[in-house]
Structures are given as structure tokens and as C-alpha cells.
Amino acid sequence: MTNETERATRPDHHRRALVLASAAWLGAPGARAQSSAGAPVKLIVPFTPGTGIDLIARQVGPRLSERLGRPVVVDNRAGASGNLGTEAVVRAAPDGSTLLVTVNTLVMNRALYPNLSFDPLRDLDPVTLTSWGQLVLVANPKTGITSAQDLIARARSQPGALNYGSPGNGTPHHLAMELVKKQAGVFITHIPYRGTGPAVTDLLGGQIDVMFLPIHVALQHVKAGSLRALAISSDKPHPLLPDVPPLRSLNLGNLDVDMWYGVLAPKGTPKPLIEHLNGELRSILALPDVRTAFETQGMTPASSTTQEFGALIERDAVRWAEVIKAQRISAD
């Protein structure tokens, strides 16, 4: 039985419980005593600690706890390219006690894993966008590649001679380079790794030539001169790397590979509760210390209405599905 059918056939008492939970979140008199409104809220991060997503959850969590008057805990559930933690949220009760803090791999996985037991677009409710993350295209200086234009020219003159690394098939780093290859009509050999760390080690050692990296990962190596930054995914130079040109300087059409981050809830979470969470999170994201924490990690703070975030998710799902199909990318 599908999630949609299950929701449609929920007993009346379960629907009443959701109404009570929503009322408790919104402060209705007497509602707290009849629901689990004092129970901890779980922010499930479907990746390991130390990632950009984890940073968002740990910055937002304590402040959300203060505003809601209940504990908020970060629960890292890594595995299956983020699908493990995402599924835990999909299966959770839609009462506001379990939220997903994630990145745009959510929609990439939809095309990469066609046999998923859930649909990340249909089985989750958007709450808010939290930030944007930039990717930097970097090269080992020993390659002699000094710019993104130089990389494309080399790839055109020597098809397949260059290689690039990624933390694994279907990651934003992988799909970003595949989009560049598609738009430029070039071939660069993909070398997938199990995580960012091993890939960066080989990039620094010269075993791979180029790679897309999150700005907070690339920054220390670029500053030290051990990697050369060729281009950045933002539309204009980034304050942390002001001399690095944007990818759009290649004039290859749409090369938007920025990563969005956001919060989602299980499908069927009451709308008033979603809107309440949206308002609290947007207020938190506007705090100067939160903005500073994000910016020092190379993320641009952002927020949205639930509708705006939902529209972004839908558009991104279509776009990356087209890239995955055109480049014949699989998760294997």
C-alpha cells in the first residue's frame, strides 16, 4: 500500500491526534496536556557529522529549542547516499516531531535510484530553504591548468586524457562536472571515491587532475597554493575567493551547480504547524551570528516561503533528471 493510500485511510483518532499536535505547537490552551508537544524534536541529517548539512542543523537546533520550548536533537543517519535518513523522515509521524535537514542530493537521488520505496518530492512537505552552498572547480597545479577556459580547451584537444574525482556517483560534485561536460561537449574521465577525504588526498597527490569541492573544503588548500581555483558556482565572485571567476564566464549556457539546503517534514504535517516552523526558522536564519556561522563555511544564508521552496525542489528535480539521463549516470 502506498504512503498516499495509507494517509487517506488513517483512522479518525489518528487525524485527531495530528490536529491536537498542531494546536499544541501553536499554543492552544490545554492542547499540550493531550499531545506529545513536550517531546524532543529530531532534526535528521542524512549524512555524517561535520558536513554542511550537519552545521546547519547544529546552528539551528538550539535556537529552535528555545523558541519551541522543547528539546531539539540532531540525529545523523548516514547511509545509501542520504536515502536512509530521508526514509526515516518519510516514515515518521507527521506531527512536527521529526524534520529532515538536507541538500539537493534529495532530488538527484530521485533520478539516480528509480526503485526507491518513497518519492522524495511527493512524500515530504517543504518547510523552508536555509542556505545556498557554492562549489569551486579546482585543479592540481602540476596539471598546468590555470583557468576553466584552459580546462575546456585541454579536454577538447585531448579527449579522455584528463580525469576528475568526486565523493561518489550521483553526488553534487559528480553531477556538477557532468553538467559542465554536457554543456561544453567534452569528455573528462570520472574517478568516483568513497567520500570527499580520499578524493581530496588523491587530488593533492596528483592522482586526479580536477574536482568540484565545496568552498569550505577547498579554501584552505587554495590559500596554501596546493590547489588552484579555476571557477566558482556562484553568479558573481565569492567574498572568500574574490579573485575566482564564476562558472558562467565560460559562456556555456546554464551552469548553475549551486547546492541548496533546506528543511522538510513528513507528508501530511498540518499546514498551520508547517507555517509556524517556517516562521521560526526564518527568524533564526536572519540572526547575525547564524549568518556569520554559515558564511564562514562558504554558505550563503537564505530563506523562503514553503511554496517557494517547493517550487525550487520541483524545478531542480526536473533539471538534474535531464542531466542524469543525458549523461547516462547511474548510482552504481
Tab-separated table of C-alpha atoms in Angstrom:
chain	number	residue	atom	x	y	z
A	1	MET	CA	0.000	0.000	0.000
A	2	THR	CA	1.386	3.427	-0.915
A	3	ASN	CA	2.005	6.232	1.555
A	4	GLU	CA	-0.770	8.261	-0.085
A	5	THR	CA	-3.277	5.450	0.357
A	6	GLU	CA	-2.182	4.891	3.928
A	7	ARG	CA	-2.743	8.537	4.741
A	8	ALA	CA	-6.141	8.548	3.125
A	9	THR	CA	-7.248	5.602	5.270
A	10	ARG	CA	-5.847	6.732	8.613
A	11	PRO	CA	-8.311	6.220	11.469
A	12	ASP	CA	-10.140	9.284	12.723
A	13	HIS	CA	-8.365	9.103	16.070
A	14	HIS	CA	-5.009	9.476	14.312
A	15	ARG	CA	-6.210	12.533	12.425
A	16	ARG	CA	-7.490	13.989	15.699
A	17	ALA	CA	-4.052	13.386	17.221
A	18	LEU	CA	-2.452	15.379	14.418
A	19	VAL	CA	-4.872	18.236	14.994
A	20	LEU	CA	-4.027	18.221	18.712
A	21	ALA	CA	-0.308	18.160	17.973
A	22	SER	CA	-0.670	21.122	15.634
A	23	ALA	CA	-2.724	23.009	18.203
A	24	ALA	CA	-0.102	22.349	20.882
A	25	TRP	CA	2.681	23.721	18.684
A	26	LEU	CA	0.620	26.838	18.134
A	27	GLY	CA	-0.126	27.260	21.831
A	28	ALA	CA	-3.796	26.308	22.030
A	29	PRO	CA	-4.965	26.148	25.684
A	30	GLY	CA	-4.985	22.640	27.105
A	31	ALA	CA	-3.556	21.071	23.984
A	32	ARG	CA	-0.125	20.373	25.477
A	33	ALA	CA	-1.558	18.002	28.059
A	34	GLN	CA	-3.240	15.946	25.340
A	35	SER	CA	-0.292	15.543	22.986
A	36	SER	CA	3.435	14.865	22.864
A	37	ALA	CA	4.262	18.540	22.341
A	38	GLY	CA	6.956	18.438	25.021
A	39	ALA	CA	8.800	15.536	23.404
A	40	PRO	CA	12.110	16.201	21.620
A	41	VAL	CA	12.109	17.346	18.024
A	42	LYS	CA	14.526	15.338	15.879
A	43	LEU	CA	16.451	17.086	13.130
A	44	ILE	CA	17.525	14.148	10.999
A	45	VAL	CA	20.673	14.789	8.965
A	46	PRO	CA	21.080	12.022	6.355
A	47	PHE	CA	24.871	12.414	6.252
A	48	THR	CA	27.807	12.226	8.652
A	49	PRO	CA	28.717	14.865	11.268
A	50	GLY	CA	30.896	17.715	10.032
A	51	THR	CA	29.126	18.197	6.709
A	52	GLY	CA	27.496	21.471	5.689
A	53	ILE	CA	24.081	19.984	6.419
A	54	ASP	CA	25.206	18.977	9.891
A	55	LEU	CA	26.461	22.524	10.520
A	56	ILE	CA	23.040	23.920	9.603
A	57	ALA	CA	21.222	21.540	11.945
A	58	ARG	CA	23.560	22.269	14.857
A	59	GLN	CA	23.307	26.031	14.377
A	60	VAL	CA	19.530	25.990	14.078
A	61	GLY	CA	18.774	23.300	16.690
A	62	PRO	CA	19.480	25.142	19.981
A	63	ARG	CA	17.716	28.294	18.809
A	64	LEU	CA	14.696	26.360	17.621
A	65	SER	CA	14.579	24.620	21.000
A	66	GLU	CA	14.416	27.974	22.784
A	67	ARG	CA	11.592	29.173	20.564
A	68	LEU	CA	9.537	25.989	20.751
A	69	GLY	CA	10.114	25.351	24.445
A	70	ARG	CA	11.082	21.723	23.850
A	71	PRO	CA	14.350	19.831	23.236
A	72	VAL	CA	15.716	19.684	19.699
A	73	VAL	CA	18.272	16.981	18.924
A	74	VAL	CA	20.377	16.373	15.807
A	75	ASP	CA	20.228	12.774	14.601
A	76	ASN	CA	22.839	11.826	11.972
A	77	ARG	CA	21.613	8.870	9.928
A	78	ALA	CA	24.129	8.462	7.141
A	79	GLY	CA	23.906	5.768	4.502
A	80	ALA	CA	22.700	4.977	0.989
A	81	SER	CA	23.647	8.442	-0.329
A	82	GLY	CA	21.259	10.114	2.102
A	83	ASN	CA	18.320	7.827	1.361
A	84	LEU	CA	18.485	6.075	4.741
A	85	GLY	CA	17.908	9.208	6.789
A	86	THR	CA	15.397	10.582	4.307
A	87	GLU	CA	13.311	7.424	4.510
A	88	ALA	CA	13.277	7.675	8.313
A	89	VAL	CA	11.607	11.082	7.990
A	90	VAL	CA	9.189	9.880	5.316
A	91	ARG	CA	8.066	7.083	7.667
A	92	ALA	CA	7.839	9.318	10.751
A	93	ALA	CA	4.566	10.602	12.198
A	94	PRO	CA	3.608	13.921	10.553
A	95	ASP	CA	3.291	15.747	13.867
A	96	GLY	CA	6.277	18.101	13.737
A	97	SER	CA	8.496	15.933	15.931
A	98	THR	CA	10.720	14.754	13.066
A	99	LEU	CA	12.244	17.044	10.445
A	100	LEU	CA	14.731	16.496	7.638
A	101	VAL	CA	17.700	18.831	7.158
A	102	THR	CA	19.080	18.056	3.738
A	103	VAL	CA	20.698	19.187	0.487
A	104	ASN	CA	19.772	18.962	-3.182
A	105	THR	CA	21.030	15.377	-3.422
A	106	LEU	CA	17.434	14.737	-2.331
A	107	VAL	CA	16.193	15.383	-5.870
A	108	MET	CA	19.251	13.935	-7.585
A	109	ASN	CA	18.607	10.640	-5.811
A	110	ARG	CA	15.089	10.569	-7.209
A	111	ALA	CA	16.518	10.080	-10.707
A	112	LEU	CA	19.525	8.018	-9.635
A	113	TYR	CA	17.511	5.489	-7.616
A	114	PRO	CA	14.291	4.830	-9.583
A	115	ASN	CA	13.378	1.913	-7.303
A	116	LEU	CA	13.263	3.898	-4.068
A	117	SER	CA	10.458	2.849	-1.733
A	118	PHE	CA	9.448	6.502	-1.412
A	119	ASP	CA	9.239	9.601	-3.585
A	120	PRO	CA	11.178	12.474	-2.030
A	121	LEU	CA	9.022	15.010	-3.872
A	122	ARG	CA	5.646	13.526	-3.022
A	123	ASP	CA	6.323	12.102	0.459
A	124	LEU	CA	7.767	15.207	2.111
A	125	ASP	CA	6.410	18.691	2.792
A	126	PRO	CA	8.787	21.646	2.257
A	127	VAL	CA	9.319	23.871	5.293
A	128	THR	CA	11.993	26.380	4.238
A	129	LEU	CA	15.178	26.917	2.307
A	130	THR	CA	18.070	27.572	4.708
A	131	SER	CA	21.066	28.408	2.538
A	132	TRP	CA	22.991	28.014	-0.674
A	133	GLY	CA	26.378	26.321	-0.931
A	134	GLN	CA	28.936	27.086	-3.588
A	135	LEU	CA	31.135	24.572	-5.345
A	136	VAL	CA	34.630	25.517	-6.512
A	137	LEU	CA	36.269	23.918	-9.548
A	138	VAL	CA	39.879	23.251	-8.540
A	139	ALA	CA	42.917	21.713	-10.224
A	140	ASN	CA	46.212	20.298	-9.059
A	141	PRO	CA	48.815	22.949	-10.035
A	142	LYS	CA	51.002	20.238	-11.582
A	143	THR	CA	48.458	19.903	-14.408
A	144	GLY	CA	49.383	23.366	-15.648
A	145	ILE	CA	45.677	24.197	-15.938
A	146	THR	CA	45.234	27.832	-14.924
A	147	SER	CA	41.594	28.582	-15.735
A	148	ALA	CA	38.269	26.961	-16.520
A	149	GLN	CA	38.725	28.004	-20.150
A	150	ASP	CA	42.089	26.246	-20.154
A	151	LEU	CA	40.467	23.083	-18.750
A	152	ILE	CA	37.826	23.014	-21.505
A	153	ALA	CA	40.439	23.661	-24.207
A	154	ARG	CA	42.637	20.843	-22.881
A	155	ALA	CA	39.671	18.475	-22.698
A	156	ARG	CA	38.720	19.286	-26.301
A	157	SER	CA	42.216	18.749	-27.641
A	158	GLN	CA	42.885	15.597	-25.582
A	159	PRO	CA	39.554	13.759	-25.071
A	160	GLY	CA	39.694	11.454	-22.052
A	161	ALA	CA	43.248	12.396	-21.093
A	162	LEU	CA	42.118	14.408	-18.067
A	163	ASN	CA	40.296	12.915	-15.111
A	164	TYR	CA	38.269	14.295	-12.252
A	165	GLY	CA	37.290	12.974	-8.846
A	166	SER	CA	34.106	13.014	-6.810
A	167	PRO	CA	32.982	11.657	-3.423
A	168	GLY	CA	30.875	9.106	-5.291
A	169	ASN	CA	28.439	8.538	-8.126
A	170	GLY	CA	25.475	10.875	-8.061
A	171	THR	CA	26.962	13.414	-5.636
A	172	PRO	CA	26.641	17.142	-6.426
A	173	HIS	CA	30.385	17.212	-7.162
A	174	HIS	CA	29.894	14.469	-9.780
A	175	LEU	CA	26.806	15.957	-11.397
A	176	ALA	CA	28.305	19.448	-11.478
A	177	MET	CA	31.197	18.239	-13.634
A	178	GLU	CA	28.869	16.179	-15.801
A	179	LEU	CA	26.810	19.318	-16.447
A	180	VAL	CA	29.965	21.198	-17.484
A	181	LYS	CA	30.950	18.297	-19.762
A	182	LYS	CA	27.476	18.207	-21.301
A	183	GLN	CA	27.370	21.942	-21.962
A	184	ALA	CA	30.935	22.065	-23.324
A	185	GLY	CA	30.685	18.829	-25.322
A	186	VAL	CA	33.884	17.405	-23.839
A	187	PHE	CA	34.944	14.159	-22.187
A	188	ILE	CA	36.799	14.047	-18.866
A	189	THR	CA	37.140	10.692	-17.121
A	190	HIS	CA	35.259	10.336	-13.842
A	191	ILE	CA	37.009	8.693	-10.871
A	192	PRO	CA	34.488	8.081	-8.052
A	193	TYR	CA	35.683	7.745	-4.447
A	194	ARG	CA	34.065	6.726	-1.191
A	195	GLY	CA	33.805	10.163	0.356
A	196	THR	CA	35.408	13.575	-0.080
A	197	GLY	CA	38.513	12.881	2.040
A	198	PRO	CA	40.086	10.163	-0.150
A	199	ALA	CA	39.315	12.146	-3.298
A	200	VAL	CA	40.984	15.289	-1.939
A	201	THR	CA	44.019	13.245	-0.863
A	202	ASP	CA	44.476	11.947	-4.413
A	203	LEU	CA	43.814	15.379	-5.915
A	204	LEU	CA	46.553	16.874	-3.747
A	205	GLY	CA	48.845	13.976	-4.669
A	206	GLY	CA	48.283	14.388	-8.398
A	207	GLN	CA	46.482	11.083	-8.969
A	208	ILE	CA	43.470	13.066	-10.238
A	209	ASP	CA	43.563	16.349	-12.123
A	210	VAL	CA	40.484	18.386	-11.236
A	211	MET	CA	37.437	18.280	-8.994
A	212	PHE	CA	34.494	20.292	-7.745
A	213	LEU	CA	34.702	20.909	-3.980
A	214	PRO	CA	32.540	22.833	-1.505
A	215	ILE	CA	34.174	26.177	-0.862
A	216	HIS	CA	34.845	25.435	2.822
A	217	VAL	CA	36.760	22.270	1.839
A	218	ALA	CA	38.709	23.882	-0.999
A	219	LEU	CA	39.566	27.157	0.732
A	220	GLN	CA	42.487	26.042	2.909
A	221	HIS	CA	44.172	24.242	0.010
A	222	VAL	CA	43.667	27.158	-2.385
A	223	LYS	CA	45.089	29.595	0.180
A	224	ALA	CA	48.091	27.282	0.699
A	225	GLY	CA	48.713	27.032	-3.047
A	226	SER	CA	48.299	23.265	-3.125
A	227	LEU	CA	45.186	23.604	-5.321
A	228	ARG	CA	44.348	26.173	-7.969
A	229	ALA	CA	40.799	27.544	-8.048
A	230	LEU	CA	39.519	27.773	-11.617
A	231	ALA	CA	35.897	28.886	-11.167
A	232	ILE	CA	33.130	29.111	-8.593
A	233	SER	CA	29.491	28.184	-8.975
A	234	SER	CA	28.022	31.458	-7.715
A	235	ASP	CA	26.835	34.084	-10.203
A	236	LYS	CA	29.467	36.538	-9.013
A	237	PRO	CA	32.835	36.230	-7.231
A	238	HIS	CA	32.555	34.946	-3.666
A	239	PRO	CA	33.836	37.073	-0.727
A	240	LEU	CA	36.034	34.177	0.449
A	241	LEU	CA	37.641	33.837	-3.007
A	242	PRO	CA	37.116	37.246	-4.629
A	243	ASP	CA	39.578	36.661	-7.484
A	244	VAL	CA	37.981	33.431	-8.703
A	245	PRO	CA	35.607	33.969	-11.663
A	246	PRO	CA	32.118	32.447	-11.817
A	247	LEU	CA	31.420	29.410	-13.986
A	248	ARG	CA	29.132	31.489	-16.179
A	249	SER	CA	32.257	33.207	-17.538
A	250	LEU	CA	32.645	30.084	-19.692
A	251	ASN	CA	29.566	31.211	-21.678
A	252	LEU	CA	28.268	27.659	-21.941
A	253	GLY	CA	24.651	28.336	-21.025
A	254	ASN	CA	23.090	27.333	-17.705
A	255	LEU	CA	25.877	26.127	-15.409
A	256	ASP	CA	24.026	26.630	-12.136
A	257	VAL	CA	25.510	23.977	-9.842
A	258	ASP	CA	24.918	25.740	-6.514
A	259	MET	CA	23.702	23.403	-3.789
A	260	TRP	CA	20.537	24.332	-1.905
A	261	TYR	CA	19.977	23.284	1.688
A	262	GLY	CA	16.629	23.155	3.451
A	263	VAL	CA	14.235	21.672	5.979
A	264	LEU	CA	11.352	19.331	5.144
A	265	ALA	CA	8.698	17.474	7.148
A	266	PRO	CA	6.823	14.197	6.646
A	267	LYS	CA	3.962	14.480	4.168
A	268	GLY	CA	0.682	15.347	5.859
A	269	THR	CA	2.155	17.527	8.591
A	270	PRO	CA	-0.626	20.048	9.404
A	271	LYS	CA	-0.279	23.270	7.396
A	272	PRO	CA	-0.521	25.597	10.435
A	273	LEU	CA	2.347	23.686	12.030
A	274	ILE	CA	4.436	23.897	8.820
A	275	GLU	CA	3.832	27.646	8.635
A	276	HIS	CA	4.735	28.049	12.316
A	277	LEU	CA	8.017	26.204	11.774
A	278	ASN	CA	8.686	28.243	8.658
A	279	GLY	CA	8.290	31.490	10.590
A	280	GLU	CA	10.514	30.384	13.473
A	281	LEU	CA	13.244	29.071	11.171
A	282	ARG	CA	13.238	32.186	9.004
A	283	SER	CA	13.683	34.317	12.118
A	284	ILE	CA	16.578	32.112	13.252
A	285	LEU	CA	18.234	32.234	9.824
A	286	ALA	CA	18.149	36.047	9.920
A	287	LEU	CA	20.142	36.211	13.186
A	288	PRO	CA	23.571	37.830	12.643
A	289	ASP	CA	25.505	35.086	14.460
A	290	VAL	CA	23.799	32.378	12.421
A	291	ARG	CA	24.539	34.226	9.189
A	292	THR	CA	28.182	34.589	10.217
A	293	ALA	CA	28.466	30.884	11.063
A	294	PHE	CA	27.079	29.970	7.648
A	295	GLU	CA	29.210	32.470	5.736
A	296	THR	CA	32.475	31.360	7.332
A	297	GLN	CA	31.737	27.890	5.951
A	298	GLY	CA	31.104	29.266	2.469
A	299	MET	CA	27.314	29.024	2.658
A	300	THR	CA	25.039	31.908	1.749
A	301	PRO	CA	22.144	32.197	4.245
A	302	ALA	CA	18.693	32.172	2.658
A	303	SER	CA	15.073	31.502	3.498
A	304	SER	CA	11.787	31.126	1.665
A	305	THR	CA	8.098	30.531	1.980
A	306	THR	CA	7.029	26.896	1.924
A	307	GLN	CA	5.610	27.426	-1.563
A	308	GLU	CA	8.822	28.971	-2.909
A	309	PHE	CA	10.887	26.105	-1.534
A	310	GLY	CA	8.514	23.549	-3.011
A	311	ALA	CA	8.738	25.179	-6.439
A	312	LEU	CA	12.550	25.179	-6.243
A	313	ILE	CA	12.580	21.475	-5.384
A	314	GLU	CA	10.290	20.656	-8.311
A	315	ARG	CA	12.401	22.651	-10.800
A	316	ASP	CA	15.665	21.171	-9.579
A	317	ALA	CA	14.307	17.626	-9.794
A	318	VAL	CA	13.475	18.099	-13.477
A	319	ARG	CA	16.801	19.757	-14.286
A	320	TRP	CA	19.028	17.155	-12.684
A	321	ALA	CA	16.948	14.286	-14.030
A	322	GLU	CA	17.674	15.634	-17.528
A	323	VAL	CA	21.421	15.760	-16.834
A	324	ILE	CA	21.428	12.258	-15.344
A	325	LYS	CA	19.585	10.873	-18.364
A	326	ALA	CA	21.668	12.734	-20.948
A	327	GLN	CA	24.978	11.690	-19.371
A	328	ARG	CA	23.760	8.150	-18.656
A	329	ILE	CA	24.685	8.432	-14.997
A	330	SER	CA	23.847	5.652	-12.583
A	331	ALA	CA	24.375	5.247	-8.860
A	332	ASP	CA	26.448	2.079	-9.382
